[in-house]
XYZ file of N, CA, C and O in Angstrom:
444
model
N -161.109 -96.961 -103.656
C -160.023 -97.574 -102.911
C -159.077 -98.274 -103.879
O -159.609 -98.786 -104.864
N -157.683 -98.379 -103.742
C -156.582 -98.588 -104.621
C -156.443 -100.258 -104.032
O -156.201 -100.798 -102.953
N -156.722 -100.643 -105.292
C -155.942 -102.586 -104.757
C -154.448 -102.429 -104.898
O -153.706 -101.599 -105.424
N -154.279 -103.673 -104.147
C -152.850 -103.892 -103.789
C -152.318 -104.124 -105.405
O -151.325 -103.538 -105.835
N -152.934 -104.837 -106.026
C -152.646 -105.085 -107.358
C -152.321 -104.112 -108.209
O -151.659 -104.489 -109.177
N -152.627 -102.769 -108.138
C -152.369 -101.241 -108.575
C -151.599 -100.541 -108.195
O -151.280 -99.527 -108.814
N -151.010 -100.941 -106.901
C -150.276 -100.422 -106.295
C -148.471 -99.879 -106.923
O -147.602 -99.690 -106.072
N -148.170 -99.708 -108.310
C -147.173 -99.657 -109.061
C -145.934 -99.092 -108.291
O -144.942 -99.787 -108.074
N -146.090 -97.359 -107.758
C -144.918 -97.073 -107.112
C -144.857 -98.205 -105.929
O -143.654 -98.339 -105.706
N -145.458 -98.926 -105.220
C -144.706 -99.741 -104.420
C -144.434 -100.735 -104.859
O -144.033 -101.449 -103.941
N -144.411 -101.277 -105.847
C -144.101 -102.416 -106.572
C -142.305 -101.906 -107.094
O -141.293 -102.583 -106.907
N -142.366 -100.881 -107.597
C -141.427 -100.011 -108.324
C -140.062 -99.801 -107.074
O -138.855 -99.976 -107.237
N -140.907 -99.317 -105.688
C -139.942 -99.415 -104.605
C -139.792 -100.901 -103.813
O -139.915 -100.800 -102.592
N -139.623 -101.839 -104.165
C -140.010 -103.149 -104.114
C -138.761 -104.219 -104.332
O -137.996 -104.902 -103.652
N -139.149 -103.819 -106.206
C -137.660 -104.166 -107.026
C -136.336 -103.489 -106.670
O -135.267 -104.021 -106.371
N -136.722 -101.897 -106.792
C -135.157 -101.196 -106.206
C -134.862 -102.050 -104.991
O -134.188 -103.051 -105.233
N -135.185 -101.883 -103.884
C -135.064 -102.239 -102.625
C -134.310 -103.433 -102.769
O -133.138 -103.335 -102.408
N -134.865 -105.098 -103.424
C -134.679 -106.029 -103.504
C -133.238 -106.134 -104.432
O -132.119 -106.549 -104.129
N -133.786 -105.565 -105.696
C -132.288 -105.686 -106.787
C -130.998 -105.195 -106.052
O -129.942 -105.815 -105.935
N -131.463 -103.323 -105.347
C -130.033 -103.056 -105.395
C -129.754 -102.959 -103.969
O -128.626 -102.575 -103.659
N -130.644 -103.260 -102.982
C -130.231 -103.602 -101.459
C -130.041 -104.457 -101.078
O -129.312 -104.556 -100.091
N -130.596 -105.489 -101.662
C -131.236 -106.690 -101.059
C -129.679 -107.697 -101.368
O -128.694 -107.466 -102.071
N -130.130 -109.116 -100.279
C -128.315 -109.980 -100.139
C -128.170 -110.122 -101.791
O -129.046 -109.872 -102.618
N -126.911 -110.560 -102.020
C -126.431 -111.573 -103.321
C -124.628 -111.238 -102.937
O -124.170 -110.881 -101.851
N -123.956 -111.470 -104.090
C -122.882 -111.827 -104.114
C -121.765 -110.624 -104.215
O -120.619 -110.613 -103.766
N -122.492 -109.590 -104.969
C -121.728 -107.961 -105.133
C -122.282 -107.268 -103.799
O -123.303 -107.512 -103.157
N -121.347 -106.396 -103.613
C -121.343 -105.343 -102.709
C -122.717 -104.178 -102.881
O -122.470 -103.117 -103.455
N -124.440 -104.493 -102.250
C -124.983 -103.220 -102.569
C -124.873 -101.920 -103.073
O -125.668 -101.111 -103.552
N -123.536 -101.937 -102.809
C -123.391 -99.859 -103.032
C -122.762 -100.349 -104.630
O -122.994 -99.677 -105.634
N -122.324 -101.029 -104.643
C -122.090 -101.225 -106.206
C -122.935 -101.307 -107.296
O -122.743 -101.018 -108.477
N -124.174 -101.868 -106.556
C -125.123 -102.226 -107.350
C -125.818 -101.020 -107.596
O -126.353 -100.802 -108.683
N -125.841 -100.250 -106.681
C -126.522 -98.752 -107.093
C -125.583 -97.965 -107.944
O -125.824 -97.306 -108.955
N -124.543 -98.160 -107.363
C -123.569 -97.049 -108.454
C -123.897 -97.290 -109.915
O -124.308 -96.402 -110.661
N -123.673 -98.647 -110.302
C -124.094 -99.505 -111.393
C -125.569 -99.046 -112.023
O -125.670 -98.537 -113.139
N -126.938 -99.358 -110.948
C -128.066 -98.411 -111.158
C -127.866 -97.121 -111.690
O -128.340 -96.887 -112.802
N -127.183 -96.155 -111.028
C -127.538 -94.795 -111.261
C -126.778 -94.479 -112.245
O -127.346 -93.609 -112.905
N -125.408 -94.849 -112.835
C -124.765 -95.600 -114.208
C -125.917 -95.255 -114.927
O -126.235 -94.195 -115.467
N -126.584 -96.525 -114.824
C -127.718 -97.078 -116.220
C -129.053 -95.944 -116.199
O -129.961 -95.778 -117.013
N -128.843 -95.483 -115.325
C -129.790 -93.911 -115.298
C -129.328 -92.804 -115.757
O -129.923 -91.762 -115.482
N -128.484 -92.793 -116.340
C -127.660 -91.455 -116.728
C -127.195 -90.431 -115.729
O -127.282 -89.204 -115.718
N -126.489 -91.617 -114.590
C -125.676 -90.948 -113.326
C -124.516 -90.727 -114.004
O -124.295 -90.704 -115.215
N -123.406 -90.481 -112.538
C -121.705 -89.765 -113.042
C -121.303 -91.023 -113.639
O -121.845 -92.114 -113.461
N -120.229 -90.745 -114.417
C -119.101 -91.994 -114.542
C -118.988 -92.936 -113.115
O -119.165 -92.596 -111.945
N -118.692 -94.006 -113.589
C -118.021 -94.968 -112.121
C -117.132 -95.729 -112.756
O -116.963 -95.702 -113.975
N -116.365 -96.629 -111.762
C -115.010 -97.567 -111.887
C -115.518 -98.152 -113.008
O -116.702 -98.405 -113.235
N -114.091 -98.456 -114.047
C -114.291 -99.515 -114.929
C -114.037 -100.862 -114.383
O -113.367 -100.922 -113.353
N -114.513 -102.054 -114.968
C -115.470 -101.911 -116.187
C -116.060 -101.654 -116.348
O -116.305 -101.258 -117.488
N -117.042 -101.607 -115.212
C -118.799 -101.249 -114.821
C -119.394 -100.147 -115.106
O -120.576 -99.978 -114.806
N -118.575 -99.105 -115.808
C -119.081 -97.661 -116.352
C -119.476 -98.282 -117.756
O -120.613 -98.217 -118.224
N -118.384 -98.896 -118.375
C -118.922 -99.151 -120.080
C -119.967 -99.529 -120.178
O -120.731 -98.855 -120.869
N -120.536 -100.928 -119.455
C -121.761 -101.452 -119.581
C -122.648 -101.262 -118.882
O -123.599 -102.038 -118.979
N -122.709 -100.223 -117.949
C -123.702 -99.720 -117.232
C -124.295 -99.077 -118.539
O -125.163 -99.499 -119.304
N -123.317 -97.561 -118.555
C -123.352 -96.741 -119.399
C -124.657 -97.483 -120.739
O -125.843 -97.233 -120.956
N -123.790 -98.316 -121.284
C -124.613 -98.676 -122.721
C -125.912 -99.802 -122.280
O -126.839 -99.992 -123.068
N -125.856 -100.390 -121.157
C -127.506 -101.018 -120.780
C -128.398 -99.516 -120.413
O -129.620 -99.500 -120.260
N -127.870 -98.794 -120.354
C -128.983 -97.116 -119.992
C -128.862 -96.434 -121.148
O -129.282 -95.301 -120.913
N -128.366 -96.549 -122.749
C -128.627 -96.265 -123.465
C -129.330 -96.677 -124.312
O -130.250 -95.985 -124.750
N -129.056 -98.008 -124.796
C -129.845 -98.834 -125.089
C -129.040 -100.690 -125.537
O -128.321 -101.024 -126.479
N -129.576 -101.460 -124.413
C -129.500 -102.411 -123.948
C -128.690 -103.586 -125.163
O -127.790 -104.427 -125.160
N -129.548 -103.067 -125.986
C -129.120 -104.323 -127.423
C -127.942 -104.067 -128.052
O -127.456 -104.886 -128.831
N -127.382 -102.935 -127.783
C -126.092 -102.882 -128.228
C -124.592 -102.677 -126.985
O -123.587 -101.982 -126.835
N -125.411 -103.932 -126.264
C -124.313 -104.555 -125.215
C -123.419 -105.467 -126.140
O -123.850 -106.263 -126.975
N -121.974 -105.188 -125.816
C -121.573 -106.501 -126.202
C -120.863 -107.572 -125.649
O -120.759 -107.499 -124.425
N -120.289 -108.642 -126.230
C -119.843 -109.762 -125.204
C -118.436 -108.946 -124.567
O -118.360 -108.868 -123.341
N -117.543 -108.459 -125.251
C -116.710 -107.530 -124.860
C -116.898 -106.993 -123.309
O -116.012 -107.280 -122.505
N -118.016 -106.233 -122.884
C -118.622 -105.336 -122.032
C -118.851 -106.436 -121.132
O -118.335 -106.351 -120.017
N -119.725 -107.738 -121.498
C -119.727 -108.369 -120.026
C -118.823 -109.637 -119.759
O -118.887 -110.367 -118.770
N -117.906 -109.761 -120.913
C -116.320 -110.431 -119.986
C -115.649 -109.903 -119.546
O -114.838 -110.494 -118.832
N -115.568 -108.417 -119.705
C -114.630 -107.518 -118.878
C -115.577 -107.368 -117.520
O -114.759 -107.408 -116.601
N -116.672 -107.241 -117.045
C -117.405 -106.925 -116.007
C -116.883 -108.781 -115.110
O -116.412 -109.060 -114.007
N -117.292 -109.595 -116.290
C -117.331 -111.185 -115.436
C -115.639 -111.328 -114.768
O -115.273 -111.595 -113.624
N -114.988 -111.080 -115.794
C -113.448 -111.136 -115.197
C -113.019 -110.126 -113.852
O -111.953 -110.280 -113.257
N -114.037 -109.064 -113.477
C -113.264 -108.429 -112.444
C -114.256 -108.883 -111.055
O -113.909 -108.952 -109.876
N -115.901 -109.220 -111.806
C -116.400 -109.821 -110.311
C -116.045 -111.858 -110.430
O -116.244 -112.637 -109.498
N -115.621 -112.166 -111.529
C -114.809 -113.586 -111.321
C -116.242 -114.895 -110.984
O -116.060 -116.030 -110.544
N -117.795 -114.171 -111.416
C -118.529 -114.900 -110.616
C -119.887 -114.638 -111.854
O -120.218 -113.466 -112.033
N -120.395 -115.400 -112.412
C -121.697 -115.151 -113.585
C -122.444 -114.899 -112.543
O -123.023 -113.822 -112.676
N -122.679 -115.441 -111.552
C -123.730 -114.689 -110.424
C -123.538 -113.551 -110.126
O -124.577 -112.909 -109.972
N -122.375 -112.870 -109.936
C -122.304 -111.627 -109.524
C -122.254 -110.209 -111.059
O -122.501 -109.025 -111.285
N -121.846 -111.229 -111.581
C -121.966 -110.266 -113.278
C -123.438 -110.118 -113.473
O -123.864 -109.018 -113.824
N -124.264 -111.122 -113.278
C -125.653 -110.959 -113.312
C -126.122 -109.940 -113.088
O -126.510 -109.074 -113.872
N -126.121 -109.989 -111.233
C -126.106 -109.083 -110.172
C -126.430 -107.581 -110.952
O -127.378 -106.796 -110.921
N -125.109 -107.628 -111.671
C -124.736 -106.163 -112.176
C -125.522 -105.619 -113.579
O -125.891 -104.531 -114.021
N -125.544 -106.686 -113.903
C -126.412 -106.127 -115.235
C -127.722 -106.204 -114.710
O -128.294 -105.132 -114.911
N -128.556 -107.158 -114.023
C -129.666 -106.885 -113.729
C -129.871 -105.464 -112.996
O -130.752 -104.671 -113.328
N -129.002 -105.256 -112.020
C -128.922 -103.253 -111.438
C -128.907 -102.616 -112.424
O -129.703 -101.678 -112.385
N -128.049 -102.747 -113.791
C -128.050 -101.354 -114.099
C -129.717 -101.859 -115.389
O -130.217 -100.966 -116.072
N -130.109 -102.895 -115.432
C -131.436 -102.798 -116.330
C -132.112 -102.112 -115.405
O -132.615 -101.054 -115.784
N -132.268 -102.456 -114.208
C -133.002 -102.173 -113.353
C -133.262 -100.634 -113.028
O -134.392 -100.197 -112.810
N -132.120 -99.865 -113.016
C -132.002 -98.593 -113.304
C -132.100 -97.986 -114.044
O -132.695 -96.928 -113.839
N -131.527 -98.310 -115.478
C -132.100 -97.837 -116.470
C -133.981 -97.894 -116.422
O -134.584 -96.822 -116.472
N -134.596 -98.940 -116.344
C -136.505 -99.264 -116.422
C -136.909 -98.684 -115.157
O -138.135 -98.732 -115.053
N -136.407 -98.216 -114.272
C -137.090 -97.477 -113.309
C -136.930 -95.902 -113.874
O -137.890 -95.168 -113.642
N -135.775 -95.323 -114.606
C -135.524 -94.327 -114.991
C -136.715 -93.609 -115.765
O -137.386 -92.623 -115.463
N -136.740 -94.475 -116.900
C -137.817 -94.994 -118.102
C -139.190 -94.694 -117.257
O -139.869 -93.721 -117.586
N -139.603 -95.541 -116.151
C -140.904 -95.439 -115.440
C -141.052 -94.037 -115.077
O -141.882 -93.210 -115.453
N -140.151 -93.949 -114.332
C -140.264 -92.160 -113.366
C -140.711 -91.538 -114.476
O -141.817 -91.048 -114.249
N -140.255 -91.298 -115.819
C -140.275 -90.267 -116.535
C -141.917 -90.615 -117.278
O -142.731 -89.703 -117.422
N -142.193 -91.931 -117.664
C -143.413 -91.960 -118.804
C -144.577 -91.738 -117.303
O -145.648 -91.262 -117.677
N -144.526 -91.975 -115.897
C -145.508 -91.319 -115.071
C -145.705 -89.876 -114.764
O -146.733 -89.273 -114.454
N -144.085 -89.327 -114.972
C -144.284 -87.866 -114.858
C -144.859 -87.632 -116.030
O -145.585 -86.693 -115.705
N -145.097 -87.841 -117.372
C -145.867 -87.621 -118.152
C -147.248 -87.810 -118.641
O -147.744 -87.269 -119.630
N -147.765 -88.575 -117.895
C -148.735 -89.349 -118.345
C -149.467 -88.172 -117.540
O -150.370 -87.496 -118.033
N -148.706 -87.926 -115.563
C -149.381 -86.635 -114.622
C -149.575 -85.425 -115.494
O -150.519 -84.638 -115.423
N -148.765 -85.390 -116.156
C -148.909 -83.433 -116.788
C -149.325 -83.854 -117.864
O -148.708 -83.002 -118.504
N -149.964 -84.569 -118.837
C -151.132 -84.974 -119.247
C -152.550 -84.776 -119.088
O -153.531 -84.352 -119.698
N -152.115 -85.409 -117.701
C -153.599 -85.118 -116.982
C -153.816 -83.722 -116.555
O -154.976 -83.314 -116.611
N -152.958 -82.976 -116.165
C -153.067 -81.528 -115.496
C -153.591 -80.733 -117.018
O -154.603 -80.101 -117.320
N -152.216 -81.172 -117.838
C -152.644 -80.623 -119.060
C -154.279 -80.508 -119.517
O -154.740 -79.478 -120.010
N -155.077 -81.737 -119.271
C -156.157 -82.023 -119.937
C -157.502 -81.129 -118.783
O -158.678 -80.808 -118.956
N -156.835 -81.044 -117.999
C -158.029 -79.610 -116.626
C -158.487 -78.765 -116.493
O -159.005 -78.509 -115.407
């Protein structure tokens, strides 16, 4: 029997749900666009493509550039948050999907 404590994909559908559905100060559907951005989705509106884009490539070479242009168009560090936490959020769920699909054909592999 699986504890709740193991329970990862629902933990995984949990955070999405909460980060990019759930209330705050940006518009939900933004926050996914932003998500699927940082997942290596289509282009979206600037600013929020640049620094989506480069938090889903790799995170450390964000720069202050990328999130005063994001803070100046949502006008709100809460809502700039918002946005970078979606697209981390998308990017590390991206990251997850893929090292579980591997870890499965691993296991098939090893049968």
């Amino acid at each position: 029997m699986k504890s709740d404590r193991s329970d990862h994909p629902a933990f995984a559908e949990t955070l999405k749900r909460r980060v990019l559905q759930g209330p705050g100060e940006t518009d939900p559907a933004l926050r996914q666009r932003v998500a699927a951005r940082a997942a290596g989705g289509p282009p979206i509106e600037a600013p929020y493509d640049n620094l989506a884009r480069q938090i889903g490539e790799a995170a450390s070479g964000t720069t202050d550039a990328q999130v005063a242009n994001v803070l100046a168009a949502v006008r709100s560090e809460k809502a700039a948050f918002e946005l970078i936490a979606a697209a981390a959020t998308g990017a590390a769920l991206l990251r997850w999907e893929r090292a579980i699909k591997a870890l499965e054909e691993a296991g098939h592999a090893s049968t």
